[in-house]
PDB file of C-alpha atoms and ligand atoms in Angstrom:
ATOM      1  CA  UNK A   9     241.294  63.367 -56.084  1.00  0.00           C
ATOM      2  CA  UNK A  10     239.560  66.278 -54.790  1.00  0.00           C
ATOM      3  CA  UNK A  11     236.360  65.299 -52.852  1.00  0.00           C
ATOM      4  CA  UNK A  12     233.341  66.622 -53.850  1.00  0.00           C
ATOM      5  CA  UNK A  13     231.642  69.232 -51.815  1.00  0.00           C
ATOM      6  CA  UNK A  14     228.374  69.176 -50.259  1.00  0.00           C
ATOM      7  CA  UNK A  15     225.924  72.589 -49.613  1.00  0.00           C
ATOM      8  CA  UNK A  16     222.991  71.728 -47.873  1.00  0.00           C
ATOM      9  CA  UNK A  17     220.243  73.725 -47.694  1.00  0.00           C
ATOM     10  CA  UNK A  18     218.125  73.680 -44.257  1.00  0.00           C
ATOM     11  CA  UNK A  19     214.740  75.202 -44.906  1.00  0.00           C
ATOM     12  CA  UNK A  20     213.624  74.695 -41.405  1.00  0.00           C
ATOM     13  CA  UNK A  21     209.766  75.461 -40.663  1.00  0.00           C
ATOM     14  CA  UNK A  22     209.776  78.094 -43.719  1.00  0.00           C
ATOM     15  CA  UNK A  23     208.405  77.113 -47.059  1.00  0.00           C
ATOM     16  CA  UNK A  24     204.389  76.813 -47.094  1.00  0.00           C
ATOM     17  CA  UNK A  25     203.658  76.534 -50.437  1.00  0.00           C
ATOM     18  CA  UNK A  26     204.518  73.674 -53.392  1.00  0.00           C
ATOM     19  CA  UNK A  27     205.043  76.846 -55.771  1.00  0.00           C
ATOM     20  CA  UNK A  28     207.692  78.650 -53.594  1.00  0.00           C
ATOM     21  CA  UNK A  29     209.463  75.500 -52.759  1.00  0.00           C
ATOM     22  CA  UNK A  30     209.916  74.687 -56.531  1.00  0.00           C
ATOM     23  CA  UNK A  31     210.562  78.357 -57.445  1.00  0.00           C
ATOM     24  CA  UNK A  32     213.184  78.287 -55.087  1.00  0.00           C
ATOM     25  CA  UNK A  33     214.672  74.475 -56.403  1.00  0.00           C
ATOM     26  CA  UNK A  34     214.618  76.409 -60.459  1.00  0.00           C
ATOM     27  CA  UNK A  35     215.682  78.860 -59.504  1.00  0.00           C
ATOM     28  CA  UNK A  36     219.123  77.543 -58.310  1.00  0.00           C
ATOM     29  CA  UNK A  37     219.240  74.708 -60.576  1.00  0.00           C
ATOM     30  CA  UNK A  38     219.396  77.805 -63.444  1.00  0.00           C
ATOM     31  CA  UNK A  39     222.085  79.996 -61.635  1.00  0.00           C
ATOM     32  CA  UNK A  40     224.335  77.068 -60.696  1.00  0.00           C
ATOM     33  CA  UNK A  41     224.211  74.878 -64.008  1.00  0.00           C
ATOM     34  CA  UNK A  42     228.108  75.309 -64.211  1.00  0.00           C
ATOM     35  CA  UNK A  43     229.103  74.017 -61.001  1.00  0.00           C
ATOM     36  CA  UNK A  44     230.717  70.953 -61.822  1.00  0.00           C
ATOM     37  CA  UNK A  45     232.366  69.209 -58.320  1.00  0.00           C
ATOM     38  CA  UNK A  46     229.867  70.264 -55.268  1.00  0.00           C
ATOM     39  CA  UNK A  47     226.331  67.984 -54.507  1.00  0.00           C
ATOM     40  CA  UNK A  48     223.805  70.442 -53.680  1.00  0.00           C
ATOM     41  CA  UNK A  49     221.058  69.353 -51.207  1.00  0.00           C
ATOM     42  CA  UNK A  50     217.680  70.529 -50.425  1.00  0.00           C
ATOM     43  CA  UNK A  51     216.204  69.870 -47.333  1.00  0.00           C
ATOM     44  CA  UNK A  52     212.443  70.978 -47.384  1.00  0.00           C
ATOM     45  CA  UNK A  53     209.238  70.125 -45.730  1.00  0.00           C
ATOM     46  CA  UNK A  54     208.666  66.332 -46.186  1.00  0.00           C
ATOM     47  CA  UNK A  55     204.951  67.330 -47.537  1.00  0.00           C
ATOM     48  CA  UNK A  56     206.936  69.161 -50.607  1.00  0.00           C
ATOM     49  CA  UNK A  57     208.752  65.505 -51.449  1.00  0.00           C
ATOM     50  CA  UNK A  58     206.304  64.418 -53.823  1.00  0.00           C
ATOM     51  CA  UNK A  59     206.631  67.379 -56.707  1.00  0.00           C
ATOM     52  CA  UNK A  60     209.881  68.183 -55.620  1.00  0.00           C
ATOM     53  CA  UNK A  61     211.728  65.082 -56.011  1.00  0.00           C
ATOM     54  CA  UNK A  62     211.530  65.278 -60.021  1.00  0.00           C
ATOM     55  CA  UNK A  63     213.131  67.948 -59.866  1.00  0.00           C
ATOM     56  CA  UNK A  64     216.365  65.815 -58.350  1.00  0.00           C
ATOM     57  CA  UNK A  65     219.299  64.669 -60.610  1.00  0.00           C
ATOM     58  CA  UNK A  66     222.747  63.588 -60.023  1.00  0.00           C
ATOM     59  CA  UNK A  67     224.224  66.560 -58.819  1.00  0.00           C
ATOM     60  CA  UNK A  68     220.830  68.568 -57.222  1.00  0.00           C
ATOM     61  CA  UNK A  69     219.436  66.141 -54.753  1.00  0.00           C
ATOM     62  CA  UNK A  70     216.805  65.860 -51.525  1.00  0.00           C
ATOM     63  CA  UNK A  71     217.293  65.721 -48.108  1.00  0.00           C
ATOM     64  CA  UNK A  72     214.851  66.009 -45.348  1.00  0.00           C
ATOM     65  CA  UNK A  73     215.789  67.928 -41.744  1.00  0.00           C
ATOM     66  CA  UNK A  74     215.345  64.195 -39.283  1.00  0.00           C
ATOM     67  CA  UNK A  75     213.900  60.847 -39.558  1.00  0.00           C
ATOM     68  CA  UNK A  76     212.486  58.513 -37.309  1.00  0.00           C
ATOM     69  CA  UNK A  77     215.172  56.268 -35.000  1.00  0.00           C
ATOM     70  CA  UNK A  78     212.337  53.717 -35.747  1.00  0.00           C
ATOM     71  CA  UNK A  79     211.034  51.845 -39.140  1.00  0.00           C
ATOM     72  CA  UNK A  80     207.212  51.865 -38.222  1.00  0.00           C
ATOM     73  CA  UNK A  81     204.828  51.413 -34.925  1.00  0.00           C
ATOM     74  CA  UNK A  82     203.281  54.075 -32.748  1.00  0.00           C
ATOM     75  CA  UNK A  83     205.677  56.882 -32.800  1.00  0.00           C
ATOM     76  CA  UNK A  84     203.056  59.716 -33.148  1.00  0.00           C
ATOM     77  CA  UNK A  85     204.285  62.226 -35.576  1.00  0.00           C
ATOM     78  CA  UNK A  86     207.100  60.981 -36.653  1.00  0.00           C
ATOM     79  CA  UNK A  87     208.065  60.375 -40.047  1.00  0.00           C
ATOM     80  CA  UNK A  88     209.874  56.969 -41.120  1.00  0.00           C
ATOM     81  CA  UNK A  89     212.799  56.471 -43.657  1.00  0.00           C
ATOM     82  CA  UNK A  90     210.286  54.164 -45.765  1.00  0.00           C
ATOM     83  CA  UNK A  91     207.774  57.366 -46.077  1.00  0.00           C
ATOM     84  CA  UNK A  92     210.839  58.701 -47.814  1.00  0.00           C
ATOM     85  CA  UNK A  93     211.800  55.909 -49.770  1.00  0.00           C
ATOM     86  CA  UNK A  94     209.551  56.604 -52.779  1.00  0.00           C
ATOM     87  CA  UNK A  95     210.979  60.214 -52.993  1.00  0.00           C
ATOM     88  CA  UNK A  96     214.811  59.462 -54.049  1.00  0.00           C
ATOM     89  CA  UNK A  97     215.678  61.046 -50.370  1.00  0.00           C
ATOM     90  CA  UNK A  98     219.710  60.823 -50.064  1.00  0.00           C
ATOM     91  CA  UNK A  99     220.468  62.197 -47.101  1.00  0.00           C
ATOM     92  CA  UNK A 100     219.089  63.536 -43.753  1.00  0.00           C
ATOM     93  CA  UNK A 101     220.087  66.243 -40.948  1.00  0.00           C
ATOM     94  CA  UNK A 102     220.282  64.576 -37.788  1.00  0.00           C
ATOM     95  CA  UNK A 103     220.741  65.940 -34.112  1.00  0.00           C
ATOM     96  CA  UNK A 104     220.172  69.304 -35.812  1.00  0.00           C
ATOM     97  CA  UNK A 105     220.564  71.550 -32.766  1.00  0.00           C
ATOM     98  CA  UNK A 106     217.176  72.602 -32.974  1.00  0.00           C
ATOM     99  CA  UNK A 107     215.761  68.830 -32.497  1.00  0.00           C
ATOM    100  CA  UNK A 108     218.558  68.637 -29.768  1.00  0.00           C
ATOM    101  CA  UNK A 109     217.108  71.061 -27.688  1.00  0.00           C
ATOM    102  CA  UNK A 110     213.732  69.813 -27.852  1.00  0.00           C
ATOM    103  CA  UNK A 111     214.857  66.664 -26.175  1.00  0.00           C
ATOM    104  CA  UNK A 112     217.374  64.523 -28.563  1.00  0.00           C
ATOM    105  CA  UNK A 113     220.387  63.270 -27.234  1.00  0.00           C
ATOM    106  CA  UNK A 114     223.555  61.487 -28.238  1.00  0.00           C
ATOM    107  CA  UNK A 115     222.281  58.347 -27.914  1.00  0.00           C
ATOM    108  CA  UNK A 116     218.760  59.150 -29.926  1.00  0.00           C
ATOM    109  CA  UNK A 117     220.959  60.689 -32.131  1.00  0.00           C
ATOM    110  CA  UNK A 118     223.241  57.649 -33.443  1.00  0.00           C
ATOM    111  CA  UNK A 119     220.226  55.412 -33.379  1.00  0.00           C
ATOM    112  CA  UNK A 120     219.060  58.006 -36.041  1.00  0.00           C
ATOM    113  CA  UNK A 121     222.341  57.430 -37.727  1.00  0.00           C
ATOM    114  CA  UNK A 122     222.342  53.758 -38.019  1.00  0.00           C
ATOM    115  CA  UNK A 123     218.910  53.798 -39.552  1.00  0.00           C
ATOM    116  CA  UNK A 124     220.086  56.195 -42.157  1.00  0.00           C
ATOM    117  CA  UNK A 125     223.190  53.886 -42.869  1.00  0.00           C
ATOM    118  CA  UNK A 126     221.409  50.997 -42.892  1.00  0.00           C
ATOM    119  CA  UNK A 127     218.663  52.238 -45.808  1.00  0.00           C
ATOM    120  CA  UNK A 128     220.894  54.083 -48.331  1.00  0.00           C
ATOM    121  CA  UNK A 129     220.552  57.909 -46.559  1.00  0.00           C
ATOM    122  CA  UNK A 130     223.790  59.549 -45.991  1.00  0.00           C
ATOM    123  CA  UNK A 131     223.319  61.224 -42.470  1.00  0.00           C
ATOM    124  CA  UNK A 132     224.456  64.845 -41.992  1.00  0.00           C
ATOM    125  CA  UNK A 133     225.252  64.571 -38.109  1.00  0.00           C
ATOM    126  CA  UNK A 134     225.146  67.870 -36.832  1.00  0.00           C
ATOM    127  CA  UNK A 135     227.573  68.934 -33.560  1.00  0.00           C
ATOM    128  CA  UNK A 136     228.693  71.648 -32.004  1.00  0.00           C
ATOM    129  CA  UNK A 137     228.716  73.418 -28.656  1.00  0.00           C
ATOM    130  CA  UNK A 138     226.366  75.893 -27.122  1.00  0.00           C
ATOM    131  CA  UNK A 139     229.239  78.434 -25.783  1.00  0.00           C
ATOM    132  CA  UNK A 140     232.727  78.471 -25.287  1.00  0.00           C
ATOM    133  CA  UNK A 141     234.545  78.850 -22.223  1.00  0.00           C
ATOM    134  CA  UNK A 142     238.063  80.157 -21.792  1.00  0.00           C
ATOM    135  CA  UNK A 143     239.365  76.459 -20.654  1.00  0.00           C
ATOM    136  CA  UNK A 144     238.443  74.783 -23.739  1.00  0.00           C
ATOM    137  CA  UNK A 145     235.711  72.239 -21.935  1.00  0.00           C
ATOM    138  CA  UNK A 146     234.023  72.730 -24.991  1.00  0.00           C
ATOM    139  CA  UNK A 147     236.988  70.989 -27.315  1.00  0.00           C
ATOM    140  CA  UNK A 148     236.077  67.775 -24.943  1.00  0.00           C
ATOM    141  CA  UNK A 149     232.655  68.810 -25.500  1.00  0.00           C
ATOM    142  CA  UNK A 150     233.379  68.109 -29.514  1.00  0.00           C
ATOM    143  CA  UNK A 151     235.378  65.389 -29.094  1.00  0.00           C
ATOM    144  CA  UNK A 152     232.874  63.397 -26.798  1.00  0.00           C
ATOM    145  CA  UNK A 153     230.083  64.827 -29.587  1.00  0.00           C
ATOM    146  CA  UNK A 154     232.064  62.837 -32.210  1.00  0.00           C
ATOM    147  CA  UNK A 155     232.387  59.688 -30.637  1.00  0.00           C
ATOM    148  CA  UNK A 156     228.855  58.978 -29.596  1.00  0.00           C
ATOM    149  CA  UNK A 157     228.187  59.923 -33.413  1.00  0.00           C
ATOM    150  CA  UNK A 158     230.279  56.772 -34.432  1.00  0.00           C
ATOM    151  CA  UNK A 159     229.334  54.863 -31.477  1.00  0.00           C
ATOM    152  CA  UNK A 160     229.104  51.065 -33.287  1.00  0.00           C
ATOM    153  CA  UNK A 161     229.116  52.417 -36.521  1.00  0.00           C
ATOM    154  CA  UNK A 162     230.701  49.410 -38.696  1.00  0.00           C
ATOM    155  CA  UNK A 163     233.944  50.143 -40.464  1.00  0.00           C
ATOM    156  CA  UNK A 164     231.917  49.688 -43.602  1.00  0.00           C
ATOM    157  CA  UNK A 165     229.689  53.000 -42.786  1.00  0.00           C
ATOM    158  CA  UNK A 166     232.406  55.551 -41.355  1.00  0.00           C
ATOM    159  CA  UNK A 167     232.731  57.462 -44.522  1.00  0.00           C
ATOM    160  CA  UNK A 168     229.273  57.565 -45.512  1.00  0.00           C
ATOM    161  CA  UNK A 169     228.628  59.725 -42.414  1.00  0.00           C
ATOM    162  CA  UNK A 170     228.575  63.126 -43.115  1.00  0.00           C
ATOM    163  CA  UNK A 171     229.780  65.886 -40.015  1.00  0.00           C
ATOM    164  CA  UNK A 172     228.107  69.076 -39.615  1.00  0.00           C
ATOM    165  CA  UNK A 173     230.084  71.772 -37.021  1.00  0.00           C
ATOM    166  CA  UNK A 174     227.407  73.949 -35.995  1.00  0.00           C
ATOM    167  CA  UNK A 175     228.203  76.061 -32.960  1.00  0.00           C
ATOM    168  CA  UNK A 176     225.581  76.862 -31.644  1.00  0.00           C
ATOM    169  CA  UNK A 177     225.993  80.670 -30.772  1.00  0.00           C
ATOM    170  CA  UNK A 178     226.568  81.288 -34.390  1.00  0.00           C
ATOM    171  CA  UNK A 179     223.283  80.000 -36.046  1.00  0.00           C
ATOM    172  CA  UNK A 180     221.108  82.098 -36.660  1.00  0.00           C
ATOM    173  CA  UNK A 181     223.554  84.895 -35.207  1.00  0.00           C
ATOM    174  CA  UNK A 182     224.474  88.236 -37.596  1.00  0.00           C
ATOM    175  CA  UNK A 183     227.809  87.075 -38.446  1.00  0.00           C
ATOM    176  CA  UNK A 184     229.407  83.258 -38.742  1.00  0.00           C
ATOM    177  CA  UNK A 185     232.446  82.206 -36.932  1.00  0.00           C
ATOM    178  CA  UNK A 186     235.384  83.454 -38.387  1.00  0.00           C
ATOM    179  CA  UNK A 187     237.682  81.247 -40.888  1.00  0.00           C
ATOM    180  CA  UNK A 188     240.810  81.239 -39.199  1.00  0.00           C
ATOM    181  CA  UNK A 189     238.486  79.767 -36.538  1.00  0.00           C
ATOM    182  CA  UNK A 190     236.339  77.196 -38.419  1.00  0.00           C
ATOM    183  CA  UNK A 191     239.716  76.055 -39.389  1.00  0.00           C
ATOM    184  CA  UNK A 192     240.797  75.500 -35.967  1.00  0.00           C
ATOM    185  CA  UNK A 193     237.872  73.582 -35.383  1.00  0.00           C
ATOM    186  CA  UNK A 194     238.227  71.613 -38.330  1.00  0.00           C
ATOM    187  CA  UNK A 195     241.729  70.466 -37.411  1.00  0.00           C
ATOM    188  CA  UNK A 196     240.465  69.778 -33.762  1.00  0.00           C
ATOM    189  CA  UNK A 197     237.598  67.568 -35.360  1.00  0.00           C
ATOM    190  CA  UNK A 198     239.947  65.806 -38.194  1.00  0.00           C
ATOM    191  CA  UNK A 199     241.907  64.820 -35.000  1.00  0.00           C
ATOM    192  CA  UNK A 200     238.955  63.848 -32.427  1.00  0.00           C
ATOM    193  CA  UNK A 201     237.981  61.689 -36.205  1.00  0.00           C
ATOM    194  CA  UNK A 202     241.694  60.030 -36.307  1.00  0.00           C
ATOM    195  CA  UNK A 203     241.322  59.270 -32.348  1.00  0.00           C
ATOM    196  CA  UNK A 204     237.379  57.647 -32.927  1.00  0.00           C
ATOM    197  CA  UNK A 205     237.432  55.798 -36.261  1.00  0.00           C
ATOM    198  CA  UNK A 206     241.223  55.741 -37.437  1.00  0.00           C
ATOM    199  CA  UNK A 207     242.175  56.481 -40.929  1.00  0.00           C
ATOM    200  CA  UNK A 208     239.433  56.399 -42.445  1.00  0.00           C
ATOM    201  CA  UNK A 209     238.538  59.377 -41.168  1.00  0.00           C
ATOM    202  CA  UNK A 210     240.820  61.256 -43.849  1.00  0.00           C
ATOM    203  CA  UNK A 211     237.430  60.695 -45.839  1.00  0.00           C
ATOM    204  CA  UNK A 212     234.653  62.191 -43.764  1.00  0.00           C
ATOM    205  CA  UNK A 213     233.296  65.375 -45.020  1.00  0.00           C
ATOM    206  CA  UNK A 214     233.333  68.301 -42.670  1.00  0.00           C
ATOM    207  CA  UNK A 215     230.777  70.780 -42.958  1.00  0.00           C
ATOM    208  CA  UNK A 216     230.454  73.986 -41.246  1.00  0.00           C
ATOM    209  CA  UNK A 217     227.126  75.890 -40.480  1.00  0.00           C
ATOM    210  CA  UNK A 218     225.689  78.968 -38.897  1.00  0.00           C
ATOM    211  CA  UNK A 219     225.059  82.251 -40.303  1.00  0.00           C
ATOM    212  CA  UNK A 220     226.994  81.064 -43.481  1.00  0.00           C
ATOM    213  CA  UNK A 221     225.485  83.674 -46.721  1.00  0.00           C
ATOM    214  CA  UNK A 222     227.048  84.558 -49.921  1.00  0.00           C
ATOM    215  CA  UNK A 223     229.875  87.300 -48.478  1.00  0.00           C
ATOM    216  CA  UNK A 224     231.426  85.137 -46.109  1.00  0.00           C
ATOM    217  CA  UNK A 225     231.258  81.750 -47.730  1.00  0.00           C
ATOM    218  CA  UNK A 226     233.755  82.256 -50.141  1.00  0.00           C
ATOM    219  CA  UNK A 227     236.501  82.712 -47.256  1.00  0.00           C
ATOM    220  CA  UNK A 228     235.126  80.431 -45.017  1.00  0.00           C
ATOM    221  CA  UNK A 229     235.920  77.229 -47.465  1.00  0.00           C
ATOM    222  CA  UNK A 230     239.038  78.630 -48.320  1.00  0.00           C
ATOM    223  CA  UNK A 231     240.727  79.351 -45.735  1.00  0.00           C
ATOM    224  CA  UNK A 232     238.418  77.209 -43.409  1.00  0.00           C
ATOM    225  CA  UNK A 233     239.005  73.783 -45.520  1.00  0.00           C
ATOM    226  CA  UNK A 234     235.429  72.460 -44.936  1.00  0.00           C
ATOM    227  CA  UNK A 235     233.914  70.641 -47.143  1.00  0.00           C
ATOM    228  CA  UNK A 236     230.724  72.761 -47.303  1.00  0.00           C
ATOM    229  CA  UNK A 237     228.171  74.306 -45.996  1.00  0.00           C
ATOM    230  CA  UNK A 238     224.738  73.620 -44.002  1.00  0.00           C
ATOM    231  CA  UNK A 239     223.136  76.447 -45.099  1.00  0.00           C
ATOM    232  CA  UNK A 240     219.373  78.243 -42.714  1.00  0.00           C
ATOM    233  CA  UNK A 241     218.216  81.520 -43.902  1.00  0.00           C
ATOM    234  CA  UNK A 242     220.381  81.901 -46.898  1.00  0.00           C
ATOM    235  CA  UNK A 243     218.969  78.879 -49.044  1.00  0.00           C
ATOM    236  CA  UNK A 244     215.931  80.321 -48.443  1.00  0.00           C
ATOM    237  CA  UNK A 245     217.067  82.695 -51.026  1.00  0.00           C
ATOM    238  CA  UNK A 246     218.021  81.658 -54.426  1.00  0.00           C
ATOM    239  CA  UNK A 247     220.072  84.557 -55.529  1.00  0.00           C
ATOM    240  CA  UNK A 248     222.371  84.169 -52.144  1.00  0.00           C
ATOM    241  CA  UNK A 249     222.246  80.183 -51.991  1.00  0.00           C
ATOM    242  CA  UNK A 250     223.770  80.229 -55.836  1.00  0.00           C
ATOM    243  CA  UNK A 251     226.403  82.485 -54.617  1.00  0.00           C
ATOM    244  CA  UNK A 252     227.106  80.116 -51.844  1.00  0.00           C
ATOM    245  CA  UNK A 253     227.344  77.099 -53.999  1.00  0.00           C
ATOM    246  CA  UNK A 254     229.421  79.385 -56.982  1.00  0.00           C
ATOM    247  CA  UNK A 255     232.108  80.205 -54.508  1.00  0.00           C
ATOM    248  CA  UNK A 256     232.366  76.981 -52.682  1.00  0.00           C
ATOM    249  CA  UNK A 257     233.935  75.987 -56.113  1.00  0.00           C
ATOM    250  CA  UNK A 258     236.694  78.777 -56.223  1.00  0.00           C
TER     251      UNK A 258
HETATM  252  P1  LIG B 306     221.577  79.835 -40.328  1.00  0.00           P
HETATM  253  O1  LIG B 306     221.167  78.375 -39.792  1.00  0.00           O
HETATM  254  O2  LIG B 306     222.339  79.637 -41.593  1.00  0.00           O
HETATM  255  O3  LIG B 306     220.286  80.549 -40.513  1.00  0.00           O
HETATM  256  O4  LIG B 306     222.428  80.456 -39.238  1.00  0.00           O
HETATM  257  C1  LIG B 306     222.048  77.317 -39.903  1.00  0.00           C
HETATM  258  C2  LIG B 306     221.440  76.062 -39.383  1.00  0.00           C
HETATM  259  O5  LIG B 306     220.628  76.099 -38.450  1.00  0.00           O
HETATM  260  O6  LIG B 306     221.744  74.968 -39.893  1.00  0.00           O
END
């Protein structure tokens, strides 16, 4: 059977208001109500939860962009999983480069992942590196990446964890990577998968983000082979983050 595809979209620090944030949610829902076989996933502002989440179903659902390694105590400023209980939240960005520069590391970063698995979030793990260099250190770079992700992650869990390939030098950038290359990484990471977790790696989801918008999508999943997309400044915009989800489907 074909698996289902996933486009996630990562509104960072960018929606302020409850009105944009549903405009934004309608607005899709109306442009995409064909798509049959891809989940689409919105990631706002935790504050926007509350109105947003009626706006969930089975195939549009809510994300948020990290959750606390910890259930509840003095963690100043963080958020908990149980704040997000209430509000149908399915899945949640982890290691997001962004947070990783700010001080998360691999370790943080599948204690994050357990506490998703363990309370019914599907964690979108994010990886990649920050640069290549001509030796290929950064394919070890991946492959060490992906098994810290899965680091005594029970057997049970593996598929429910859901890889992001982000490198680094191409989010936010003006173009993405190229799809004869994300599907070079893709094979790399199906492999590093098969090496971690064994077979039942043939049933992790592989996204790919940075700079992904509604020209290059199309070719990027086809030719590519991900599994979707983790989408920044494009699901920021309705029109493009339709197009996005329309032609991961072709
Ligand atoms: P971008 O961001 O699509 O704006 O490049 C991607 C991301 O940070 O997940």
């Amino acid at each position: 059977m074909k698996k289902r595809k996933i486009i996630v979209a990562n509104w960072k620090m960018n929606v302020f208001t409850e009105k944009e944030a549903k405009k934004i949610v309608s607005e899709v829902k109306t442009r995409t109500i064909n798509v049959k076989n891809t989940d689409i996933v919105f990631c706002p502002n935790p504050v926007f939860l509350p109105s947003l989440y009626k706006m969930s179903s089975k195939k549009y659902l809510f994300g948020v962009q990290d959750v606390s390694a910890e259930e509840r105590g003095s963690f100043t400023g963080q958020s908990s999983f149980m704040h997000f209980k209430p509000y149908k939240v399915k899945f949640s960005i982890i290691g997001h480069s962004e947070r990783r520069k700010i001080g998360e590391n691999d370790e943080l970063i599948n204690k994050k992942t357990k506490i998703c698995l363990n309370n019914g979030i599907f964690p979108i793990v994010c990886i990649g590196e920050e640069f290549r260099d001509e030796h290929g250190g950064y394919l070890d770079f991946i492959k060490n990446q992906i098994k810290s992700v899965f680091t005594g992650i029970p057997k049970n869990q593996i598929i429910d964890v859901v890889l992001a390939y982000e490198p680094l030098w191409a989010i936010g950038a003006s173009s993405a990577m190229k799809p004869e290359d994300v599907f070079e990484m893709y094979l790399w990471i199906k492999k590093c998968l098969k090496e971690t977790v064994g077979t039942v790696s043939d049933n992790i989801k592989i996204l790919y983000g940075g700079a992904v918008d509604d020209k290059n999508s199309r070719d990027i999943i086809n030719i590519g082979s991900v599994d979707g997309f983790l989408v920044g400044r494009a699901s920021l915009d309705p029109k493009a983050f339709s197009e996005i989800i329309k032609n991961s489907e072709k």
